[in-house]
């Protein structure tokens, strides 16, 4: 498979790299410490077209391919995973779902503003008792004729406090189990919709994560995505693509940590020479480089599979499973190479290590990816 990047893709990659270094890097430590949402940077990413990369230009998007999106995710994640996850959710989980399955009215009303970054979105599937087991939805959307009456709680919602549009999965007919779930578009400000406190997290602290409470929220029938009972299938289809974005995030975190460790090894001296000349360090860097390159090939393949309309459930799951493990392994080794300095915030690698862990958990844990992979390779 040829992964030679086009001139346009190289330009997009460079634009993302420049933005990360010039706009994300300054203040990234403070945003992490203060759990500060990167509002100014998100606005700029919208202006650059990063929040609706794969959306048709007719709806305000950039009309680019998935591989271009992956390149941007990787470059942003090298510096600030909090910013990149905002990009990932808005692109993969919100814009893609609306463009693929929404009505023309829904696209005109919501997608055009989401793609340009005028507003941002959130994807609401997880609940206190329904994380990996997404079929066990307790949030209900009772059919009242011209509207649904929404009640329940969602948690771990990325962009939970800053989003304007929320795609909410809820159970309408419990007897039908997962076939009775619907996907509804909920707007901030709807009566009965409350945003819970911000979670105090280990990593991606600049990204705001909240629980959401719905108390007799009236959601118009025209805000349902797809046919009645399509919600669970909608969520799974959307998450399959979302895994490619998170795999690219994990790849970027690993690559960012590796670049910092490699640079440090050329500058830091021990026992009379730069530490890169010690085999213990050189071998660590060799392993890191090899694993990152392998992860990159898996991520790129999943992106190309999606672009060429091939089934990407398997390749996306493999990319996320492997890249997230590489992110953890690489960041831990990057801290080790930095020694005591690796434990200090000013050197960035401790933050990357904290950020890496979530890539093994959200949008399907590593254990869930193994279920997806094993079912795919054994079904024949």
mmCIF file of C-alpha atoms in Angstrom:
data_model
loop_
_atom_site.group_PDB
_atom_site.id
_atom_site.type_symbol
_atom_site.label_atom_id
_atom_site.label_comp_id
_atom_site.label_asym_id
_atom_site.label_seq_id
_atom_site.Cartn_x
_atom_site.Cartn_y
_atom_site.Cartn_z
ATOM 1 C CA UNK A 1 0.000 0.000 0.000
ATOM 2 C CA UNK A 2 1.430 3.349 -1.061
ATOM 3 C CA UNK A 3 1.400 5.981 1.687
ATOM 4 C CA UNK A 4 3.229 8.631 -0.330
ATOM 5 C CA UNK A 5 1.641 11.918 0.661
ATOM 6 C CA UNK A 6 0.373 14.311 -1.982
ATOM 7 C CA UNK A 7 1.570 17.902 -2.180
ATOM 8 C CA UNK A 8 -1.749 19.025 -0.677
ATOM 9 C CA UNK A 9 -1.457 16.564 2.213
ATOM 10 C CA UNK A 10 2.094 17.712 2.930
ATOM 11 C CA UNK A 11 0.910 21.329 3.016
ATOM 12 C CA UNK A 12 -1.897 20.432 5.425
ATOM 13 C CA UNK A 13 0.532 18.508 7.625
ATOM 14 C CA UNK A 14 2.921 21.467 7.708
ATOM 15 C CA UNK A 15 0.093 23.896 8.489
ATOM 16 C CA UNK A 16 -0.925 21.749 11.456
ATOM 17 C CA UNK A 17 2.687 21.434 12.614
ATOM 18 C CA UNK A 18 3.195 25.201 12.452
ATOM 19 C CA UNK A 19 -0.058 25.854 14.287
ATOM 20 C CA UNK A 20 0.847 23.385 17.034
ATOM 21 C CA UNK A 21 4.248 24.950 17.601
ATOM 22 C CA UNK A 22 3.170 28.582 17.312
ATOM 23 C CA UNK A 23 -0.286 28.564 18.917
ATOM 24 C CA UNK A 24 -0.657 25.420 21.049
ATOM 25 C CA UNK A 25 2.783 25.079 22.608
ATOM 26 C CA UNK A 26 2.781 28.497 24.319
ATOM 27 C CA UNK A 27 0.663 28.110 27.435
ATOM 28 C CA UNK A 28 0.083 24.364 27.135
ATOM 29 C CA UNK A 29 1.563 23.670 30.590
ATOM 30 C CA UNK A 30 -0.587 26.351 32.221
ATOM 31 C CA UNK A 31 -3.752 25.150 30.466
ATOM 32 C CA UNK A 32 -3.030 21.637 31.738
ATOM 33 C CA UNK A 33 -2.452 22.800 35.306
ATOM 34 C CA UNK A 34 -5.503 25.079 35.365
ATOM 35 C CA UNK A 35 -7.778 22.737 33.371
ATOM 36 C CA UNK A 36 -8.341 25.659 31.008
ATOM 37 C CA UNK A 37 -10.272 25.047 27.796
ATOM 38 C CA UNK A 38 -8.255 26.326 24.791
ATOM 39 C CA UNK A 39 -11.028 28.627 23.558
ATOM 40 C CA UNK A 40 -8.826 30.969 21.521
ATOM 41 C CA UNK A 41 -6.988 28.071 19.895
ATOM 42 C CA UNK A 42 -10.262 26.285 19.064
ATOM 43 C CA UNK A 43 -11.507 29.434 17.348
ATOM 44 C CA UNK A 44 -8.334 29.541 15.260
ATOM 45 C CA UNK A 45 -8.641 25.840 14.412
ATOM 46 C CA UNK A 46 -12.143 26.541 13.146
ATOM 47 C CA UNK A 47 -10.799 29.321 10.948
ATOM 48 C CA UNK A 48 -8.136 26.960 9.586
ATOM 49 C CA UNK A 49 -10.801 24.397 8.702
ATOM 50 C CA UNK A 50 -9.637 21.804 11.243
ATOM 51 C CA UNK A 51 -13.077 21.343 12.864
ATOM 52 C CA UNK A 52 -14.878 20.169 9.727
ATOM 53 C CA UNK A 53 -12.068 18.635 7.727
ATOM 54 C CA UNK A 54 -13.997 15.874 5.964
ATOM 55 C CA UNK A 55 -17.302 17.747 5.621
ATOM 56 C CA UNK A 56 -18.522 18.645 2.139
ATOM 57 C CA UNK A 57 -17.713 22.291 1.301
ATOM 58 C CA UNK A 58 -21.443 22.760 0.575
ATOM 59 C CA UNK A 59 -21.915 22.481 4.350
ATOM 60 C CA UNK A 60 -18.956 24.672 5.294
ATOM 61 C CA UNK A 61 -16.340 21.927 5.515
ATOM 62 C CA UNK A 62 -12.902 21.502 3.986
ATOM 63 C CA UNK A 63 -13.848 18.459 1.903
ATOM 64 C CA UNK A 64 -10.597 16.640 2.691
ATOM 65 C CA UNK A 65 -9.875 12.937 3.027
ATOM 66 C CA UNK A 66 -9.426 10.934 6.210
ATOM 67 C CA UNK A 67 -5.672 10.669 5.748
ATOM 68 C CA UNK A 68 -5.372 14.475 5.792
ATOM 69 C CA UNK A 69 -7.410 14.495 8.998
ATOM 70 C CA UNK A 70 -5.078 11.894 10.536
ATOM 71 C CA UNK A 71 -2.044 14.011 9.624
ATOM 72 C CA UNK A 72 -3.540 17.015 11.405
ATOM 73 C CA UNK A 73 -4.487 14.950 14.452
ATOM 74 C CA UNK A 74 -0.960 13.572 14.722
ATOM 75 C CA UNK A 75 0.697 17.007 14.576
ATOM 76 C CA UNK A 76 -1.687 18.622 17.072
ATOM 77 C CA UNK A 77 -1.354 15.681 19.467
ATOM 78 C CA UNK A 78 2.436 15.927 19.544
ATOM 79 C CA UNK A 79 1.950 19.164 21.461
ATOM 80 C CA UNK A 80 -1.533 19.296 23.006
ATOM 81 C CA UNK A 81 -3.798 16.245 23.193
ATOM 82 C CA UNK A 82 -6.500 18.341 24.874
ATOM 83 C CA UNK A 83 -6.826 20.423 21.715
ATOM 84 C CA UNK A 84 -6.658 17.406 19.425
ATOM 85 C CA UNK A 85 -9.468 15.525 21.169
ATOM 86 C CA UNK A 86 -11.731 18.540 20.624
ATOM 87 C CA UNK A 87 -10.900 18.298 16.922
ATOM 88 C CA UNK A 88 -11.470 14.533 16.958
ATOM 89 C CA UNK A 89 -14.894 14.650 18.595
ATOM 90 C CA UNK A 90 -16.158 17.490 16.419
ATOM 91 C CA UNK A 91 -14.954 15.821 13.209
ATOM 92 C CA UNK A 92 -15.389 12.096 13.798
ATOM 93 C CA UNK A 93 -18.284 11.803 16.223
ATOM 94 C CA UNK A 94 -20.435 14.835 15.471
ATOM 95 C CA UNK A 95 -19.900 16.202 11.949
ATOM 96 C CA UNK A 96 -19.456 12.781 10.319
ATOM 97 C CA UNK A 97 -22.575 11.349 11.940
ATOM 98 C CA UNK A 98 -24.707 14.332 10.975
ATOM 99 C CA UNK A 99 -23.431 14.472 7.409
ATOM 100 C CA UNK A 100 -23.793 10.728 6.854
ATOM 101 C CA UNK A 101 -27.157 10.110 8.527
ATOM 102 C CA UNK A 102 -28.772 13.493 9.173
ATOM 103 C CA UNK A 103 -31.601 15.040 7.197
ATOM 104 C CA UNK A 104 -30.998 17.990 4.912
ATOM 105 C CA UNK A 105 -32.716 20.233 7.444
ATOM 106 C CA UNK A 106 -30.434 18.968 10.226
ATOM 107 C CA UNK A 107 -27.368 19.544 8.087
ATOM 108 C CA UNK A 108 -28.393 23.089 7.217
ATOM 109 C CA UNK A 109 -29.263 23.928 10.812
ATOM 110 C CA UNK A 110 -26.338 22.312 12.632
ATOM 111 C CA UNK A 111 -23.644 20.884 10.365
ATOM 112 C CA UNK A 112 -22.804 24.136 8.588
ATOM 113 C CA UNK A 113 -22.006 25.866 11.873
ATOM 114 C CA UNK A 114 -20.209 22.859 13.368
ATOM 115 C CA UNK A 115 -17.939 22.463 10.351
ATOM 116 C CA UNK A 116 -16.758 26.068 10.483
ATOM 117 C CA UNK A 117 -16.220 26.060 14.247
ATOM 118 C CA UNK A 118 -18.946 28.632 14.872
ATOM 119 C CA UNK A 119 -20.229 26.081 17.364
ATOM 120 C CA UNK A 120 -18.804 22.759 18.579
ATOM 121 C CA UNK A 121 -20.501 19.468 19.318
ATOM 122 C CA UNK A 122 -20.500 16.601 21.800
ATOM 123 C CA UNK A 123 -21.285 12.895 21.488
ATOM 124 C CA UNK A 124 -23.265 11.441 24.385
ATOM 125 C CA UNK A 125 -23.285 7.661 24.730
ATOM 126 C CA UNK A 126 -21.589 6.702 28.031
ATOM 127 C CA UNK A 127 -23.600 6.509 31.254
ATOM 128 C CA UNK A 128 -22.754 5.650 34.872
ATOM 129 C CA UNK A 129 -23.884 2.058 34.229
ATOM 130 C CA UNK A 130 -23.279 1.862 30.482
ATOM 131 C CA UNK A 131 -19.666 2.421 29.486
ATOM 132 C CA UNK A 132 -18.233 -0.403 27.423
ATOM 133 C CA UNK A 133 -21.657 -2.094 27.538
ATOM 134 C CA UNK A 134 -23.346 0.568 25.423
ATOM 135 C CA UNK A 135 -26.460 -1.566 24.953
ATOM 136 C CA UNK A 136 -27.485 -0.974 28.572
ATOM 137 C CA UNK A 137 -28.765 2.571 28.092
ATOM 138 C CA UNK A 138 -30.769 3.882 31.050
ATOM 139 C CA UNK A 139 -31.431 7.327 29.569
ATOM 140 C CA UNK A 140 -34.921 7.262 28.115
ATOM 141 C CA UNK A 141 -36.568 9.141 25.258
ATOM 142 C CA UNK A 142 -40.294 8.521 25.525
ATOM 143 C CA UNK A 143 -42.254 9.085 22.328
ATOM 144 C CA UNK A 144 -44.879 11.785 22.935
ATOM 145 C CA UNK A 145 -46.097 12.168 19.378
ATOM 146 C CA UNK A 146 -44.455 15.327 18.090
ATOM 147 C CA UNK A 147 -41.548 15.170 20.542
ATOM 148 C CA UNK A 148 -39.524 12.907 22.819
ATOM 149 C CA UNK A 149 -39.356 13.384 26.580
ATOM 150 C CA UNK A 150 -35.705 12.861 27.522
ATOM 151 C CA UNK A 151 -34.639 11.746 31.005
ATOM 152 C CA UNK A 152 -31.354 10.401 32.328
ATOM 153 C CA UNK A 153 -27.660 11.032 32.844
ATOM 154 C CA UNK A 154 -24.648 10.879 30.552
ATOM 155 C CA UNK A 155 -21.061 11.020 31.781
ATOM 156 C CA UNK A 156 -17.489 11.385 30.531
ATOM 157 C CA UNK A 157 -18.720 13.747 27.828
ATOM 158 C CA UNK A 158 -15.911 15.524 25.969
ATOM 159 C CA UNK A 159 -16.798 19.169 25.213
ATOM 160 C CA UNK A 160 -19.563 18.661 27.765
ATOM 161 C CA UNK A 161 -19.573 22.231 29.060
ATOM 162 C CA UNK A 162 -18.559 24.113 25.929
ATOM 163 C CA UNK A 163 -20.602 22.387 23.233
ATOM 164 C CA UNK A 164 -23.741 23.900 21.768
ATOM 165 C CA UNK A 165 -25.055 20.739 20.105
ATOM 166 C CA UNK A 166 -25.205 17.276 21.716
ATOM 167 C CA UNK A 167 -25.898 13.959 19.962
ATOM 168 C CA UNK A 168 -27.619 11.919 22.682
ATOM 169 C CA UNK A 169 -28.356 8.169 22.588
ATOM 170 C CA UNK A 170 -31.455 7.191 24.568
ATOM 171 C CA UNK A 171 -33.747 4.186 24.982
ATOM 172 C CA UNK A 172 -37.248 4.605 23.534
ATOM 173 C CA UNK A 173 -38.437 0.979 23.636
ATOM 174 C CA UNK A 174 -36.687 -1.134 26.276
ATOM 175 C CA UNK A 175 -38.383 -4.301 25.034
ATOM 176 C CA UNK A 176 -36.433 -3.996 21.776
ATOM 177 C CA UNK A 177 -33.147 -3.605 23.693
ATOM 178 C CA UNK A 178 -30.461 -2.073 21.443
ATOM 179 C CA UNK A 179 -32.926 -1.865 18.563
ATOM 180 C CA UNK A 180 -35.063 0.482 20.637
ATOM 181 C CA UNK A 181 -32.369 3.171 21.039
ATOM 182 C CA UNK A 182 -32.612 6.523 19.255
ATOM 183 C CA UNK A 183 -30.091 9.266 18.518
ATOM 184 C CA UNK A 184 -31.366 12.762 19.266
ATOM 185 C CA UNK A 185 -29.954 16.229 18.656
ATOM 186 C CA UNK A 186 -30.153 18.268 21.859
ATOM 187 C CA UNK A 187 -29.299 21.948 22.060
ATOM 188 C CA UNK A 188 -27.712 23.720 24.999
ATOM 189 C CA UNK A 189 -30.359 25.783 26.740
ATOM 190 C CA UNK A 190 -33.251 23.370 26.266
ATOM 191 C CA UNK A 191 -35.403 23.416 29.386
ATOM 192 C CA UNK A 192 -34.467 20.621 31.796
ATOM 193 C CA UNK A 193 -30.964 20.128 30.351
ATOM 194 C CA UNK A 194 -28.289 20.631 33.019
ATOM 195 C CA UNK A 195 -24.503 20.405 32.788
ATOM 196 C CA UNK A 196 -22.755 18.799 35.754
ATOM 197 C CA UNK A 197 -19.402 19.763 37.290
ATOM 198 C CA UNK A 198 -16.174 19.460 35.295
ATOM 199 C CA UNK A 199 -14.244 16.253 35.970
ATOM 200 C CA UNK A 200 -10.792 16.642 37.572
ATOM 201 C CA UNK A 201 -8.773 14.309 35.349
ATOM 202 C CA UNK A 202 -5.353 12.678 35.150
ATOM 203 C CA UNK A 203 -4.746 13.852 31.586
ATOM 204 C CA UNK A 204 -6.194 15.871 28.689
ATOM 205 C CA UNK A 205 -7.014 18.404 31.368
ATOM 206 C CA UNK A 206 -7.559 21.263 28.932
ATOM 207 C CA UNK A 207 -10.476 19.362 27.424
ATOM 208 C CA UNK A 208 -13.640 19.846 29.475
ATOM 209 C CA UNK A 209 -15.326 16.612 30.505
ATOM 210 C CA UNK A 210 -18.715 16.746 32.233
ATOM 211 C CA UNK A 211 -21.708 14.672 33.210
ATOM 212 C CA UNK A 212 -25.025 15.790 31.701
ATOM 213 C CA UNK A 213 -28.476 15.567 33.259
ATOM 214 C CA UNK A 214 -31.743 15.487 31.342
ATOM 215 C CA UNK A 215 -34.954 16.149 33.260
ATOM 216 C CA UNK A 216 -38.088 16.015 31.096
ATOM 217 C CA UNK A 217 -36.283 17.662 28.173
ATOM 218 C CA UNK A 218 -38.626 18.082 25.203
ATOM 219 C CA UNK A 219 -36.751 17.153 22.030
ATOM 220 C CA UNK A 220 -38.643 17.769 18.763
ATOM 221 C CA UNK A 221 -39.251 14.702 16.606
ATOM 222 C CA UNK A 222 -37.366 16.347 13.740
ATOM 223 C CA UNK A 223 -34.231 16.162 15.907
ATOM 224 C CA UNK A 224 -34.080 12.377 15.688
ATOM 225 C CA UNK A 225 -31.243 11.088 13.499
ATOM 226 C CA UNK A 226 -32.319 8.274 11.192
ATOM 227 C CA UNK A 227 -35.289 5.973 11.522
ATOM 228 C CA UNK A 228 -36.855 4.932 14.813
ATOM 229 C CA UNK A 229 -34.498 2.520 16.591
ATOM 230 C CA UNK A 230 -31.431 3.523 14.570
ATOM 231 C CA UNK A 231 -29.580 5.079 17.525
ATOM 232 C CA UNK A 232 -27.390 2.165 18.563
ATOM 233 C CA UNK A 233 -26.316 1.414 15.012
ATOM 234 C CA UNK A 234 -25.638 5.128 14.545
ATOM 235 C CA UNK A 235 -23.412 5.157 17.625
ATOM 236 C CA UNK A 236 -21.425 2.083 16.566
ATOM 237 C CA UNK A 237 -20.934 3.316 12.997
ATOM 238 C CA UNK A 238 -19.789 6.678 14.293
ATOM 239 C CA UNK A 239 -17.399 5.203 16.850
ATOM 240 C CA UNK A 240 -15.779 3.004 14.186
ATOM 241 C CA UNK A 241 -14.535 6.134 12.449
ATOM 242 C CA UNK A 242 -13.832 7.899 15.713
ATOM 243 C CA UNK A 243 -11.312 5.209 16.599
ATOM 244 C CA UNK A 244 -9.177 6.291 13.661
ATOM 245 C CA UNK A 245 -9.030 9.805 15.093
ATOM 246 C CA UNK A 246 -8.048 8.555 18.556
ATOM 247 C CA UNK A 247 -5.475 6.200 17.027
ATOM 248 C CA UNK A 248 -3.973 9.246 15.305
ATOM 249 C CA UNK A 249 -4.038 11.100 18.613
ATOM 250 C CA UNK A 250 -2.168 8.243 20.311
ATOM 251 C CA UNK A 251 0.326 8.197 17.440
ATOM 252 C CA UNK A 252 0.915 11.924 17.851
ATOM 253 C CA UNK A 253 1.410 11.674 21.608
ATOM 254 C CA UNK A 254 3.980 8.903 21.066
ATOM 255 C CA UNK A 255 5.755 10.808 18.300
ATOM 256 C CA UNK A 256 5.856 13.986 20.375
ATOM 257 C CA UNK A 257 7.383 12.165 23.334
ATOM 258 C CA UNK A 258 9.914 10.422 21.100
ATOM 259 C CA UNK A 259 11.014 13.702 19.506
ATOM 260 C CA UNK A 260 11.544 15.280 22.930
ATOM 261 C CA UNK A 261 13.475 12.238 24.191
ATOM 262 C CA UNK A 262 15.673 12.095 21.089
ATOM 263 C CA UNK A 263 16.494 15.802 21.366
ATOM 264 C CA UNK A 264 17.250 15.489 25.085
ATOM 265 C CA UNK A 265 19.522 12.495 24.510
ATOM 266 C CA UNK A 266 21.690 14.619 22.213
ATOM 267 C CA UNK A 267 22.015 17.400 24.772
ATOM 268 C CA UNK A 268 22.259 15.668 28.144
ATOM 269 C CA UNK A 269 25.676 14.359 29.139
ATOM 270 C CA UNK A 270 26.500 11.571 31.574
ATOM 271 C CA UNK A 271 29.781 9.731 32.156
ATOM 272 C CA UNK A 272 31.606 12.146 29.884
ATOM 273 C CA UNK A 273 29.427 11.914 26.770
ATOM 274 C CA UNK A 274 25.930 12.630 25.449
ATOM 275 C CA UNK A 275 23.543 9.975 26.734
ATOM 276 C CA UNK A 276 22.570 9.021 23.175
ATOM 277 C CA UNK A 277 25.999 7.353 23.007
ATOM 278 C CA UNK A 278 25.061 4.943 25.780
ATOM 279 C CA UNK A 279 23.574 1.759 24.367
ATOM 280 C CA UNK A 280 20.885 1.660 27.081
ATOM 281 C CA UNK A 281 19.476 4.945 25.740
ATOM 282 C CA UNK A 282 20.148 4.277 22.058
ATOM 283 C CA UNK A 283 18.256 0.984 22.197
ATOM 284 C CA UNK A 284 15.294 2.645 23.883
ATOM 285 C CA UNK A 285 15.151 5.186 21.063
ATOM 286 C CA UNK A 286 15.456 2.430 18.452
ATOM 287 C CA UNK A 287 12.498 0.577 19.948
ATOM 288 C CA UNK A 288 10.440 3.755 20.205
ATOM 289 C CA UNK A 289 11.101 4.731 16.586
ATOM 290 C CA UNK A 290 10.251 1.247 15.304
ATOM 291 C CA UNK A 291 7.012 1.000 17.268
ATOM 292 C CA UNK A 292 5.883 4.496 16.251
ATOM 293 C CA UNK A 293 6.524 3.742 12.579
ATOM 294 C CA UNK A 294 4.530 0.509 12.868
ATOM 295 C CA UNK A 295 1.681 2.357 14.558
ATOM 296 C CA UNK A 296 1.756 5.014 11.837
ATOM 297 C CA UNK A 297 1.346 2.372 9.134
ATOM 298 C CA UNK A 298 -1.697 0.921 10.924
ATOM 299 C CA UNK A 299 -3.259 4.350 11.390
ATOM 300 C CA UNK A 300 -2.653 5.356 7.779
ATOM 301 C CA UNK A 301 -4.070 2.051 6.525
ATOM 302 C CA UNK A 302 -7.274 2.548 8.516
ATOM 303 C CA UNK A 303 -7.606 6.067 7.099
ATOM 304 C CA UNK A 304 -7.072 4.848 3.535
ATOM 305 C CA UNK A 305 -9.559 2.009 4.057
ATOM 306 C CA UNK A 306 -12.160 4.602 5.055
ATOM 307 C CA UNK A 307 -11.276 6.874 2.137
ATOM 308 C CA UNK A 308 -11.574 4.002 -0.337
ATOM 309 C CA UNK A 309 -14.915 2.892 1.096
ATOM 310 C CA UNK A 310 -13.555 -0.413 2.383
ATOM 311 C CA UNK A 311 -14.723 -1.831 5.689
ATOM 312 C CA UNK A 312 -12.543 -0.188 8.333
ATOM 313 C CA UNK A 313 -13.957 -1.764 11.501
ATOM 314 C CA UNK A 314 -10.990 -4.149 11.771
ATOM 315 C CA UNK A 315 -8.228 -1.796 10.636
ATOM 316 C CA UNK A 316 -9.556 1.023 12.832
ATOM 317 C CA UNK A 317 -9.693 -1.233 15.888
ATOM 318 C CA UNK A 318 -6.188 -2.559 15.274
ATOM 319 C CA UNK A 319 -4.841 0.948 14.781
ATOM 320 C CA UNK A 320 -6.364 2.196 18.023
ATOM 321 C CA UNK A 321 -5.325 -0.873 20.023
ATOM 322 C CA UNK A 322 -1.712 -0.770 18.887
ATOM 323 C CA UNK A 323 -1.182 2.998 18.714
ATOM 324 C CA UNK A 324 -2.572 3.519 22.212
ATOM 325 C CA UNK A 325 -0.199 0.880 23.628
ATOM 326 C CA UNK A 326 2.699 2.498 21.778
ATOM 327 C CA UNK A 327 1.675 5.868 23.229
ATOM 328 C CA UNK A 328 1.843 4.468 26.760
ATOM 329 C CA UNK A 329 5.125 2.604 26.217
ATOM 330 C CA UNK A 330 6.818 5.504 24.449
ATOM 331 C CA UNK A 331 5.821 8.187 26.925
ATOM 332 C CA UNK A 332 6.960 6.075 29.873
ATOM 333 C CA UNK A 333 10.332 5.549 28.206
ATOM 334 C CA UNK A 334 10.561 9.251 27.317
ATOM 335 C CA UNK A 335 10.184 10.103 31.002
ATOM 336 C CA UNK A 336 12.842 7.506 31.836
ATOM 337 C CA UNK A 337 15.290 8.943 29.296
ATOM 338 C CA UNK A 338 14.798 12.390 30.818
ATOM 339 C CA UNK A 339 15.561 10.968 34.267
ATOM 340 C CA UNK A 340 14.627 13.335 37.083
ATOM 341 C CA UNK A 341 13.814 16.053 34.574
ATOM 342 C CA UNK A 342 11.153 13.788 33.107
ATOM 343 C CA UNK A 343 9.234 14.156 36.340
ATOM 344 C CA UNK A 344 9.174 17.943 35.940
ATOM 345 C CA UNK A 345 6.389 19.694 34.039
ATOM 346 C CA UNK A 346 8.699 22.038 32.139
ATOM 347 C CA UNK A 347 9.996 19.142 30.040
ATOM 348 C CA UNK A 348 6.486 18.198 28.768
ATOM 349 C CA UNK A 349 6.967 14.414 28.744
ATOM 350 C CA UNK A 350 5.164 13.835 32.060
ATOM 351 C CA UNK A 351 2.071 15.508 30.587
ATOM 352 C CA UNK A 352 2.269 13.393 27.453
ATOM 353 C CA UNK A 353 2.480 10.274 29.646
ATOM 354 C CA UNK A 354 -0.654 11.329 31.534
ATOM 355 C CA UNK A 355 -2.450 12.171 28.294
ATOM 356 C CA UNK A 356 -1.524 8.831 26.712
ATOM 357 C CA UNK A 357 -3.506 6.707 29.164
ATOM 358 C CA UNK A 358 -6.939 7.882 28.050
ATOM 359 C CA UNK A 359 -6.295 6.667 24.488
ATOM 360 C CA UNK A 360 -6.546 3.114 25.848
ATOM 361 C CA UNK A 361 -9.943 3.890 27.366
ATOM 362 C CA UNK A 362 -12.188 6.289 25.468
ATOM 363 C CA UNK A 363 -14.035 5.504 22.240
ATOM 364 C CA UNK A 364 -13.714 1.837 23.132
ATOM 365 C CA UNK A 365 -11.240 0.408 25.635
ATOM 366 C CA UNK A 366 -8.344 -1.759 24.477
ATOM 367 C CA UNK A 367 -10.343 -4.765 25.676
ATOM 368 C CA UNK A 368 -13.270 -3.754 23.461
ATOM 369 C CA UNK A 369 -10.892 -3.355 20.498
ATOM 370 C CA UNK A 370 -9.722 -6.931 21.051
ATOM 371 C CA UNK A 371 -13.347 -8.089 20.969
ATOM 372 C CA UNK A 372 -13.892 -6.226 17.673
ATOM 373 C CA UNK A 373 -10.674 -7.645 16.208
ATOM 374 C CA UNK A 374 -11.232 -11.227 17.345
ATOM 375 C CA UNK A 375 -14.813 -11.309 16.092
ATOM 376 C CA UNK A 376 -13.717 -9.969 12.739
ATOM 377 C CA UNK A 377 -10.869 -12.442 12.189
ATOM 378 C CA UNK A 378 -12.843 -15.458 13.473
ATOM 379 C CA UNK A 379 -16.262 -14.898 11.866
ATOM 380 C CA UNK A 380 -15.325 -16.705 8.645
#
